[in-house]
């Protein structure tokens, strides 16, 4: 089976064209060598894939006849990825969560207006209206001397 079709069949990529594009970008290698989409995969091959800035490694156990369900994937591949790679991925995901909660998306107009009101409110809270008059009157007095 072709490697692009295999990666699609074992659900590593959502579409076969995405798998082929990743192979063209040299993000997939077999036995340490970059491969072409037409490369045949055999049982026992170790495939190394760079995805989400993580180096995944998988060993081919069986070749599926067509795309398989997610529950059947462990019958066809064995994950050989190092634990450190998964820790890197976990830390990266945690560092991105402090911006916004997952699923919230972009800020709405209301969120932006609330932020603008918050920032503007802080600027005016330092000095009252009478304080500005005192500030500028002191400057004028020093220039007249």
XYZ file of C-alpha atoms in Angstrom:
145
model
C 0.000 0.000 0.000
C 1.212 3.533 -0.760
C 2.421 5.468 2.274
C 0.034 8.398 1.742
C -2.915 6.008 1.584
C -1.631 4.096 4.627
C -1.375 7.241 6.763
C -4.905 8.174 5.738
C -6.203 4.624 6.401
C -4.813 4.525 9.949
C -6.322 7.968 10.596
C -3.063 9.823 11.102
C -4.243 12.449 8.584
C -7.812 13.485 7.877
C -7.506 13.319 4.092
C -5.208 11.570 1.679
C -4.282 14.873 0.016
C -3.127 16.289 3.376
C -0.992 13.184 3.846
C 0.501 13.641 0.364
C 1.242 17.334 1.071
C 3.015 16.475 4.314
C 5.089 13.864 2.494
C 6.052 16.452 -0.155
C 7.224 18.759 2.647
C 9.595 15.980 3.860
C 7.789 15.566 7.171
C 7.447 11.807 6.733
C 10.420 9.461 6.635
C 10.916 5.729 6.477
C 14.115 4.222 7.888
C 15.547 7.715 8.322
C 15.063 8.682 4.639
C 12.411 11.090 3.329
C 9.887 9.302 1.142
C 7.632 10.002 -1.828
C 3.881 9.420 -1.744
C 4.204 6.359 -3.966
C 6.513 4.507 -1.556
C 5.147 1.111 -0.593
C 4.705 0.340 3.110
C 5.398 -3.159 4.419
C 4.789 -4.839 7.744
C 7.599 -4.102 10.196
C 8.478 -0.670 8.720
C 9.060 2.171 11.187
C 7.582 5.465 10.002
C 8.718 8.772 11.492
C 6.319 11.710 11.152
C 6.783 15.363 12.127
C 3.376 16.778 13.093
C 2.517 19.637 15.477
C 6.256 20.129 16.122
C 6.426 16.601 17.553
C 8.315 13.616 16.107
C 5.947 10.637 16.053
C 7.231 7.134 15.378
C 5.049 4.174 14.519
C 5.689 0.596 13.572
C 3.496 -1.006 10.920
C 1.938 -4.220 12.257
C -0.607 -4.910 9.500
C -1.668 -3.273 6.256
C -5.392 -2.389 6.290
C -7.489 -3.013 3.158
C -9.237 0.354 3.490
C -9.760 3.177 6.005
C -10.413 1.709 9.436
C -12.277 2.834 12.527
C -10.437 4.539 15.347
C -10.855 1.525 17.648
C -9.067 -0.739 15.146
C -5.986 1.475 14.689
C -3.929 -0.272 17.442
C -4.251 -3.545 15.499
C -2.434 -2.014 12.525
C 0.201 0.285 14.064
C 2.258 0.367 17.238
C 3.149 3.752 18.714
C 6.894 4.043 19.314
C 6.922 7.783 20.063
C 9.147 8.810 22.974
C 7.395 9.988 26.147
C 9.396 13.221 26.072
C 7.684 14.211 22.820
C 4.253 13.867 24.425
C 5.426 15.930 27.410
C 6.549 18.685 25.048
C 3.129 18.628 23.388
C 1.371 18.762 26.768
C 3.466 21.747 27.914
C 2.821 23.562 24.648
C -0.928 23.056 25.010
C -0.864 24.287 28.621
C 1.065 27.412 27.647
C -1.549 28.298 25.024
C -4.521 27.875 27.369
C -3.765 30.983 29.407
C -4.778 33.267 26.505
C -8.402 32.167 26.214
C -10.379 29.171 27.348
C -10.691 26.437 24.753
C -13.655 26.954 22.438
C -14.191 30.628 23.174
C -12.747 31.815 19.878
C -12.122 35.433 19.077
C -13.197 38.227 21.418
C -16.629 39.652 20.640
C -17.399 43.348 20.258
C -18.730 43.342 23.805
C -15.457 41.842 25.077
C -13.477 44.509 23.237
C -15.642 47.316 24.583
C -15.284 45.951 28.092
C -11.514 45.878 27.656
C -11.497 49.434 26.264
C -13.585 50.638 29.201
C -11.268 48.879 31.613
C -8.127 50.419 30.093
C -9.653 53.898 29.786
C -10.970 53.656 33.348
C -7.439 53.035 34.633
C -5.974 56.049 32.844
C -8.451 58.485 34.385
C -8.326 56.969 37.849
C -4.794 58.281 38.516
C -5.773 61.958 38.546
C -9.088 63.684 39.130
C -10.277 66.689 37.140
C -9.069 69.161 39.755
C -5.634 67.532 39.790
C -5.079 68.383 36.119
C -5.764 72.061 36.802
C -3.247 72.011 39.653
C -0.686 70.253 37.477
C -0.906 72.801 34.686
C -1.131 75.787 37.035
C 2.196 74.720 38.654
C 3.823 74.623 35.239
C 2.553 78.095 34.403
C 3.815 79.523 37.723
C 7.312 78.144 37.155
C 7.513 79.645 33.659
C 6.594 83.146 34.874
C 9.470 83.310 37.398
